[in-house]
Short mmCIF file of N, CA, C and O in Angstrom, two decimals:
data_model
loop_
_atom_site.label_atom_id
_atom_site.label_comp_id
_atom_site.label_asym_id
_atom_site.label_seq_id
_atom_site.Cartn_x
_atom_site.Cartn_y
_atom_site.Cartn_z
N MET A 1 0.85 -1.00 0.08
CA MET A 1 0.04 -0.04 -0.14
C MET A 1 0.93 1.34 -0.08
O MET A 1 0.66 2.25 -0.78
N ARG A 2 1.97 1.17 0.75
CA ARG A 2 2.80 2.36 0.94
C ARG A 2 3.38 2.77 -0.45
O ARG A 2 3.71 3.91 -0.78
N GLN A 3 3.87 1.56 -1.26
CA GLN A 3 4.29 2.03 -2.56
C GLN A 3 3.39 2.37 -3.42
O GLN A 3 3.62 3.44 -4.25
N LYS A 4 2.28 2.19 -3.28
CA LYS A 4 1.28 2.73 -4.28
C LYS A 4 0.93 4.38 -3.85
O LYS A 4 0.81 4.97 -4.82
N GLU A 5 0.96 4.72 -2.85
CA GLU A 5 0.88 6.07 -2.22
C GLU A 5 2.09 6.88 -2.87
O GLU A 5 1.98 7.90 -3.22
N ASN A 6 3.34 6.33 -2.53
CA ASN A 6 4.57 6.87 -3.32
C ASN A 6 4.43 7.21 -4.83
O ASN A 6 4.91 8.15 -5.28
N ARG A 7 3.82 6.10 -5.44
CA ARG A 7 3.75 6.26 -6.79
C ARG A 7 2.80 7.23 -7.24
O ARG A 7 2.94 8.16 -8.17
N TYR A 8 1.78 7.47 -6.45
CA TYR A 8 0.56 8.40 -6.73
C TYR A 8 1.32 9.99 -6.43
O TYR A 8 1.29 10.87 -7.39
N VAL A 9 2.16 10.13 -5.39
CA VAL A 9 2.80 11.39 -5.11
C VAL A 9 3.83 11.83 -6.20
O VAL A 9 3.84 12.85 -6.53
N ASP A 10 4.55 10.81 -6.61
CA ASP A 10 5.54 11.03 -7.93
C ASP A 10 4.82 11.47 -8.92
O ASP A 10 5.53 12.21 -9.64
N ASP A 11 3.58 10.96 -9.20
CA ASP A 11 2.91 11.20 -10.48
C ASP A 11 2.43 12.77 -10.46
O ASP A 11 2.20 13.35 -11.61
N LEU A 12 2.06 13.44 -9.21
CA LEU A 12 1.76 14.61 -9.17
C LEU A 12 2.75 15.68 -9.61
O LEU A 12 3.98 15.47 -9.31
N SER A 13 2.48 16.73 -10.11
CA SER A 13 3.23 17.72 -10.26
C SER A 13 3.62 18.63 -9.10
O SER A 13 2.96 18.37 -8.07
N ARG A 14 4.60 19.27 -9.10
CA ARG A 14 5.28 19.93 -7.73
C ARG A 14 3.99 20.79 -7.47
O ARG A 14 4.09 20.94 -6.19
N ASP A 15 3.20 21.64 -8.15
CA ASP A 15 2.20 22.56 -7.60
C ASP A 15 1.09 21.73 -7.08
O ASP A 15 0.74 22.40 -6.06
N ASN A 16 0.82 20.50 -7.47
CA ASN A 16 -0.15 19.75 -7.14
C ASN A 16 0.25 19.30 -5.71
O ASN A 16 -0.61 18.92 -4.94
N ARG A 17 1.41 19.06 -5.49
CA ARG A 17 1.88 18.48 -4.02
C ARG A 17 1.63 19.54 -3.13
O ARG A 17 1.67 19.21 -2.02
N TYR A 18 1.69 20.97 -3.38
CA TYR A 18 1.35 21.66 -2.34
C TYR A 18 0.04 21.90 -2.09
O TYR A 18 -0.82 22.34 -2.90
N SER A 19 -0.34 21.32 -1.17
CA SER A 19 -1.89 20.99 -0.60
C SER A 19 -2.16 22.01 0.42
O SER A 19 -1.55 22.84 1.01
N ASP A 20 -3.71 21.77 0.62
CA ASP A 20 -4.38 22.57 1.70
C ASP A 20 -3.72 22.36 3.05
O ASP A 20 -3.54 23.33 3.85
N GLU A 21 -3.18 21.19 3.29
CA GLU A 21 -2.58 20.77 4.58
C GLU A 21 -1.32 21.50 4.95
O GLU A 21 -1.18 22.17 5.98
N LEU A 22 -0.65 21.67 3.75
CA LEU A 22 0.79 22.48 3.92
C LEU A 22 0.28 24.11 4.22
O LEU A 22 1.03 24.58 5.02
N GLN A 23 -0.64 24.59 3.35
CA GLN A 23 -1.05 25.84 3.80
C GLN A 23 -1.59 25.99 5.29
O GLN A 23 -1.38 27.16 5.93
N ARG A 24 -2.28 25.14 5.83
CA ARG A 24 -2.97 25.11 7.20
C ARG A 24 -1.89 25.01 8.19
O ARG A 24 -2.02 25.76 9.09
N ARG A 25 -0.70 24.43 7.89
CA ARG A 25 0.25 24.47 8.77
C ARG A 25 1.54 25.42 8.71
O ARG A 25 2.27 25.45 9.25
N GLY A 26 0.82 26.61 7.75
CA GLY A 26 1.77 27.84 7.62
C GLY A 26 2.99 27.63 6.82
O GLY A 26 3.97 28.39 6.70
N VAL A 27 3.10 26.61 5.71
CA VAL A 27 4.13 26.70 4.84
C VAL A 27 3.74 27.44 3.69
O VAL A 27 2.97 27.15 3.03
N SER A 28 4.46 28.61 3.27
CA SER A 28 4.18 29.48 2.27
C SER A 28 4.45 28.58 0.92
O SER A 28 5.47 27.91 1.00
N LYS A 29 3.83 29.12 -0.05
CA LYS A 29 4.19 28.56 -1.67
C LYS A 29 5.81 28.88 -1.75
O LYS A 29 6.32 27.94 -2.36
N GLN A 30 6.14 30.10 -1.32
CA GLN A 30 7.57 30.57 -1.71
C GLN A 30 8.62 29.65 -1.16
O GLN A 30 9.55 29.29 -1.46
N PHE A 31 8.12 29.35 0.25
CA PHE A 31 9.06 28.43 0.90
C PHE A 31 9.17 26.88 0.22
O PHE A 31 10.23 26.44 0.21
N TYR A 32 7.87 26.49 0.05
CA TYR A 32 7.94 25.35 -0.36
C TYR A 32 8.48 25.26 -1.92
O TYR A 32 9.36 24.32 -1.99
N ASP A 33 8.55 26.18 -2.67
CA ASP A 33 9.14 26.24 -4.07
C ASP A 33 10.56 26.21 -3.86
O ASP A 33 11.43 25.64 -4.62
N SER A 34 10.97 27.06 -2.75
CA SER A 34 12.76 27.20 -2.55
C SER A 34 13.36 26.16 -1.86
O SER A 34 14.49 25.85 -2.07
N ASN A 35 12.41 25.07 -1.49
CA ASN A 35 12.88 24.00 -0.99
C ASN A 35 13.10 22.59 -1.73
O ASN A 35 13.05 21.55 -1.24
N ARG A 36 13.06 23.03 -3.14
CA ARG A 36 13.08 21.76 -3.89
C ARG A 36 14.51 21.29 -4.31
O ARG A 36 15.46 21.86 -3.75
N MET A 37 14.37 20.21 -4.36
CA MET A 37 15.78 19.20 -4.61
C MET A 37 16.22 19.45 -6.22
O MET A 37 15.39 19.25 -7.11
N LEU A 38 17.39 19.60 -6.42
CA LEU A 38 17.98 19.80 -7.64
C LEU A 38 18.93 18.86 -8.08
O LEU A 38 19.57 18.37 -7.08
N LEU A 39 19.24 18.64 -9.12
CA LEU A 39 20.28 17.67 -9.81
C LEU A 39 21.48 18.41 -10.25
O LEU A 39 21.06 19.18 -11.31
N CYS A 40 22.62 18.27 -9.84
CA CYS A 40 23.59 18.97 -10.55
C CYS A 40 23.88 18.34 -11.87
O CYS A 40 24.20 17.10 -12.04
N PRO A 41 24.07 19.25 -12.74
CA PRO A 41 24.40 18.81 -14.16
C PRO A 41 26.02 18.15 -14.33
O PRO A 41 26.37 17.42 -15.20
N GLU A 42 26.98 18.74 -13.50
CA GLU A 42 28.18 18.42 -13.38
C GLU A 42 28.54 16.91 -12.85
O GLU A 42 29.03 16.23 -13.62
N CYS A 43 28.15 16.95 -11.57
CA CYS A 43 28.71 15.68 -10.86
C CYS A 43 27.35 14.73 -10.53
O CYS A 43 27.55 13.62 -10.11
N GLY A 44 26.16 15.21 -10.77
CA GLY A 44 24.99 14.07 -10.82
C GLY A 44 24.41 14.07 -9.29
O GLY A 44 23.29 13.26 -9.18
N ASN A 45 24.72 14.67 -8.39
CA ASN A 45 24.33 14.62 -7.14
C ASN A 45 22.95 15.63 -6.90
O ASN A 45 22.98 16.41 -7.54
N SER A 46 22.06 15.11 -6.03
CA SER A 46 21.10 15.96 -5.77
C SER A 46 21.32 16.70 -4.29
O SER A 46 21.92 16.44 -3.57
N PHE A 47 20.85 18.05 -4.43
CA PHE A 47 21.05 19.13 -3.36
C PHE A 47 19.79 19.77 -3.28
O PHE A 47 18.89 20.21 -4.10
N ASN A 48 19.59 20.36 -1.95
CA ASN A 48 18.32 21.17 -1.57
C ASN A 48 18.82 22.75 -2.01
O ASN A 48 19.77 23.17 -1.67
N LEU A 49 17.92 23.39 -2.73
CA LEU A 49 18.31 24.74 -3.33
C LEU A 49 18.34 25.55 -2.08
O LEU A 49 19.24 26.58 -2.03
N PHE A 50 17.50 25.67 -1.17
CA PHE A 50 17.44 26.76 -0.05
C PHE A 50 18.72 26.42 0.85
O PHE A 50 19.52 27.37 1.12
N TYR A 51 18.93 25.15 0.98
CA TYR A 51 20.24 24.96 1.98
C TYR A 51 21.58 25.29 1.14
O TYR A 51 22.61 25.97 1.73
N SER A 52 21.70 25.14 -0.17
CA SER A 52 22.76 25.47 -1.01
C SER A 52 22.85 27.05 -0.94
O SER A 52 24.07 27.53 -0.59
N ARG A 53 21.80 27.74 -0.87
CA ARG A 53 21.96 29.20 -1.14
C ARG A 53 22.19 29.95 0.30
O ARG A 53 22.94 30.75 0.49
N ALA A 54 21.66 29.13 1.38
CA ALA A 54 21.99 29.46 2.77
C ALA A 54 23.35 29.24 3.22
O ALA A 54 23.95 30.09 3.75
N LYS A 55 23.89 28.19 2.76
CA LYS A 55 25.20 27.73 3.06
C LYS A 55 26.30 28.42 2.29
O LYS A 55 27.38 28.74 2.81
N TYR A 56 26.28 28.23 0.98
CA TYR A 56 27.36 28.76 0.36
C TYR A 56 27.22 30.18 -0.47
O TYR A 56 28.23 30.56 -1.03
N CYS A 57 26.02 30.66 -0.60
CA CYS A 57 25.85 32.04 -1.30
C CYS A 57 25.73 33.30 -0.21
O CYS A 57 25.54 34.17 -0.75
N THR A 58 25.97 32.92 0.98
CA THR A 58 25.51 33.98 1.97
C THR A 58 26.62 35.37 1.83
O THR A 58 26.08 36.51 2.12
N ASP A 59 27.70 35.13 1.57
CA ASP A 59 28.85 36.10 1.43
C ASP A 59 28.75 36.66 -0.14
O ASP A 59 29.44 37.42 -0.22
N CYS A 60 27.94 36.26 -0.77
CA CYS A 60 27.83 36.48 -2.47
C CYS A 60 26.90 37.90 -2.45
O CYS A 60 25.63 37.88 -1.97
N PRO A 61 27.49 38.98 -2.76
CA PRO A 61 26.45 40.32 -2.99
C PRO A 61 25.52 40.11 -4.00
O PRO A 61 24.51 40.71 -3.94
N SER A 62 25.57 39.09 -4.79
CA SER A 62 24.60 38.84 -5.91
C SER A 62 23.24 38.12 -5.23
O SER A 62 22.18 38.34 -5.94
N LEU A 63 23.50 37.53 -4.09
CA LEU A 63 22.25 37.08 -3.59
C LEU A 63 21.21 38.00 -3.28
O LEU A 63 19.94 37.78 -3.42
N ALA A 64 21.48 39.09 -2.60
CA ALA A 64 20.67 40.12 -2.43
C ALA A 64 19.92 40.82 -3.59
O ALA A 64 19.02 41.43 -3.55
N ARG A 65 20.58 40.74 -4.67
CA ARG A 65 19.96 41.18 -5.91
C ARG A 65 19.11 40.29 -6.82
O ARG A 65 18.68 40.37 -7.93
N GLY A 66 18.82 39.02 -6.20
CA GLY A 66 18.08 38.09 -6.78
C GLY A 66 18.81 37.31 -7.88
O GLY A 66 18.17 37.04 -8.93
N CYS A 67 20.07 36.88 -7.65
CA CYS A 67 20.87 35.88 -8.55
C CYS A 67 19.89 34.77 -8.57
O CYS A 67 19.41 34.12 -7.88
N GLU A 68 19.76 34.27 -9.95
CA GLU A 68 19.30 33.23 -10.46
C GLU A 68 20.10 31.92 -10.84
O GLU A 68 19.75 31.26 -11.79
N LEU A 69 21.08 31.85 -10.04
CA LEU A 69 21.87 30.60 -10.23
C LEU A 69 21.77 29.74 -9.01
O LEU A 69 21.56 30.17 -7.91
N ALA A 70 22.09 28.40 -9.16
CA ALA A 70 22.16 27.40 -8.29
C ALA A 70 23.47 27.10 -8.17
O ALA A 70 24.29 27.05 -9.07
N ARG A 71 23.89 26.67 -7.11
CA ARG A 71 25.41 26.07 -6.68
C ARG A 71 25.39 24.88 -5.74
O ARG A 71 24.65 24.64 -4.95
N CYS A 72 25.92 23.77 -6.62
CA CYS A 72 25.90 22.49 -6.14
C CYS A 72 26.69 22.42 -4.93
O CYS A 72 27.56 22.93 -4.50
N THR A 73 25.99 21.72 -3.80
CA THR A 73 26.61 21.58 -2.43
C THR A 73 27.86 20.53 -2.44
O THR A 73 28.72 20.73 -1.43
N TYR A 74 28.20 19.89 -3.54
CA TYR A 74 29.11 18.86 -3.33
C TYR A 74 30.29 19.40 -4.51
O TYR A 74 31.35 19.36 -3.89
N CYS A 75 29.76 19.80 -5.61
CA CYS A 75 31.34 20.22 -6.39
C CYS A 75 31.34 21.78 -6.60
O CYS A 75 32.06 22.25 -7.27
N HIS A 76 30.26 22.66 -5.97
CA HIS A 76 30.31 24.10 -6.34
C HIS A 76 30.03 24.52 -7.66
O HIS A 76 30.42 25.72 -7.86
N THR A 77 29.53 23.55 -8.59
CA THR A 77 29.25 24.39 -9.90
C THR A 77 27.92 25.05 -9.74
O THR A 77 27.12 24.90 -9.42
N GLU A 78 28.06 26.18 -10.63
CA GLU A 78 26.87 27.05 -10.74
C GLU A 78 26.20 26.79 -12.04
O GLU A 78 27.04 26.81 -12.83
N PHE A 79 24.83 26.86 -11.87
CA PHE A 79 24.28 26.75 -13.07
C PHE A 79 22.90 27.38 -12.93
O PHE A 79 22.19 27.84 -11.91
N PRO A 80 22.17 27.99 -14.04
CA PRO A 80 20.81 28.42 -13.97
C PRO A 80 19.83 27.86 -13.65
O PRO A 80 19.63 26.58 -13.88
N LEU A 81 18.88 28.57 -12.71
CA LEU A 81 17.67 28.00 -12.27
C LEU A 81 16.75 27.51 -13.20
O LEU A 81 15.91 26.98 -13.17
N LYS A 82 16.73 28.47 -14.32
CA LYS A 82 15.93 28.19 -15.30
C LYS A 82 15.91 26.87 -16.23
O LYS A 82 14.95 26.53 -16.98
N ASN A 83 17.02 26.25 -15.71
CA ASN A 83 17.13 24.73 -16.46
C ASN A 83 15.84 23.96 -15.49
O ASN A 83 15.64 22.77 -16.00
N TYR A 84 15.52 24.38 -14.42
CA TYR A 84 14.76 23.26 -13.58
C TYR A 84 13.40 23.99 -13.27
O TYR A 84 12.40 23.31 -12.96
N MET A 85 13.07 25.39 -13.70
CA MET A 85 11.89 26.01 -13.44
C MET A 85 11.51 27.11 -14.40
O MET A 85 12.56 27.44 -15.18
N SER A 86 10.36 27.52 -14.57
CA SER A 86 9.91 28.69 -15.36
C SER A 86 10.94 29.95 -15.22
O SER A 86 11.29 30.17 -14.04
N LYS A 87 11.04 30.85 -15.93
CA LYS A 87 11.65 32.26 -15.52
C LYS A 87 10.78 32.73 -14.45
O LYS A 87 11.60 33.54 -13.68
N THR A 88 9.69 32.82 -14.42
CA THR A 88 8.89 33.47 -13.47
C THR A 88 9.09 33.08 -11.89
O THR A 88 9.63 33.71 -11.04
N SER A 89 9.20 31.50 -11.97
CA SER A 89 9.35 30.78 -10.77
C SER A 89 10.84 31.06 -10.34
O SER A 89 11.02 31.25 -9.12
N SER A 90 11.59 30.98 -11.40
CA SER A 90 13.10 31.30 -10.82
C SER A 90 13.42 32.63 -10.45
O SER A 90 13.84 32.73 -9.09
N ARG A 91 12.79 33.75 -10.84
CA ARG A 91 12.85 35.05 -10.21
C ARG A 91 12.17 35.12 -8.95
O ARG A 91 12.62 35.52 -7.84
N ASN A 92 11.07 34.33 -8.66
CA ASN A 92 10.29 34.54 -7.39
C ASN A 92 11.18 33.70 -6.27
O ASN A 92 11.15 34.27 -5.15
N VAL A 93 11.61 32.72 -6.72
CA VAL A 93 12.43 31.81 -5.70
C VAL A 93 13.66 32.44 -5.21
O VAL A 93 14.00 32.66 -4.01
N SER A 94 14.20 33.06 -6.22
CA SER A 94 15.63 33.86 -5.81
C SER A 94 15.43 35.00 -5.05
O SER A 94 16.10 35.28 -4.06
N SER A 95 14.30 35.73 -5.48
CA SER A 95 14.03 36.93 -4.58
C SER A 95 13.59 36.43 -3.30
O SER A 95 14.00 37.11 -2.22
N TYR A 96 12.82 35.49 -3.03
CA TYR A 96 12.51 34.83 -1.69
C TYR A 96 13.71 34.42 -0.82
O TYR A 96 13.71 34.85 0.20
N ILE A 97 14.44 33.83 -1.45
CA ILE A 97 15.64 33.27 -0.74
C ILE A 97 16.51 34.51 -0.35
O ILE A 97 17.17 34.40 0.73
N GLY A 98 16.89 35.25 -1.41
CA GLY A 98 17.55 36.44 -1.00
C GLY A 98 16.97 37.22 -0.06
O GLY A 98 17.65 37.83 0.95
N SER A 99 15.76 37.55 0.25
CA SER A 99 14.91 38.18 1.37
C SER A 99 15.16 37.51 2.76
O SER A 99 15.35 38.17 3.64
N VAL A 100 15.10 36.25 2.71
CA VAL A 100 15.22 35.39 3.85
C VAL A 100 16.63 35.57 4.42
O VAL A 100 16.93 35.83 5.60
N VAL A 101 17.68 35.33 3.54
CA VAL A 101 19.11 35.68 3.91
C VAL A 101 19.44 36.90 4.31
O VAL A 101 20.10 37.22 5.29
N LYS A 102 18.94 37.84 3.66
CA LYS A 102 18.94 39.48 3.88
C LYS A 102 18.43 39.66 5.35
O LYS A 102 19.00 40.34 6.15
N ARG A 103 17.35 39.20 5.50
CA ARG A 103 16.69 39.37 6.96
C ARG A 103 17.61 38.70 8.04
O ARG A 103 17.79 39.19 9.20
N TYR A 104 17.97 37.62 7.80
CA TYR A 104 18.85 36.91 8.86
C TYR A 104 20.11 37.81 9.04
O TYR A 104 20.56 37.91 10.00
N ASN A 105 20.76 38.22 7.88
CA ASN A 105 21.96 39.01 8.00
C ASN A 105 21.82 40.27 8.80
O ASN A 105 22.31 40.73 9.65
N ASN A 106 20.46 40.77 8.57
CA ASN A 106 20.32 42.19 9.20
C ASN A 106 20.15 41.87 10.70
O ASN A 106 20.49 42.68 11.66
N THR A 107 19.53 40.90 11.07
CA THR A 107 19.20 40.46 12.53
C THR A 107 20.44 40.22 13.25
O THR A 107 20.60 40.50 14.32
N PHE A 108 21.24 39.46 12.57
CA PHE A 108 22.52 38.85 13.31
C PHE A 108 23.68 39.78 12.96
O PHE A 108 24.87 39.25 13.43
N GLY A 109 23.75 40.72 12.20
CA GLY A 109 24.85 41.65 11.68
C GLY A 109 25.74 40.83 11.14
O GLY A 109 27.16 41.13 11.10
N GLU A 110 25.62 40.05 10.31
CA GLU A 110 26.25 39.36 9.29
C GLU A 110 26.06 39.78 7.77
O GLU A 110 25.00 40.33 7.52
N GLY A 111 27.08 39.36 6.99
CA GLY A 111 26.62 39.50 5.67
C GLY A 111 27.93 39.77 4.95
O GLY A 111 28.81 39.84 5.39
N PRO A 112 27.98 39.89 3.47
CA PRO A 112 29.07 40.28 2.94
C PRO A 112 29.98 41.47 3.29
O PRO A 112 29.37 42.54 3.77
N GLY A 113 31.19 41.18 3.37
CA GLY A 113 32.04 42.20 3.90
C GLY A 113 31.93 42.45 5.54
O GLY A 113 32.53 43.68 5.89
N ARG A 114 31.35 41.77 6.07
CA ARG A 114 31.09 42.21 7.81
C ARG A 114 31.89 41.37 8.52
O ARG A 114 32.10 40.07 8.41
#
């Protein structure tokens, strides 16, 4: 039975997986979209986009300007997000992650050049 449920979930598009239950629990669509798993075209490993941005891009000034590149957490290859999502989604996710990191930096006095 569990296999059947997993197969059903895998058949759903990413937007359809964002359910009313996630909304009720306070998960915003922007947060959900920014936590997608990406596959590195260079090394083939999968990694979390939000973790990658928060860990490896925090010192980059381009992050605050809405950089639309992803950075692999294994080999540090940078590649465009538009390979994995639409241009609008890429822009929205980049802006959202940038705002979260900027808010964190402002709160704790960290950031590029500090």
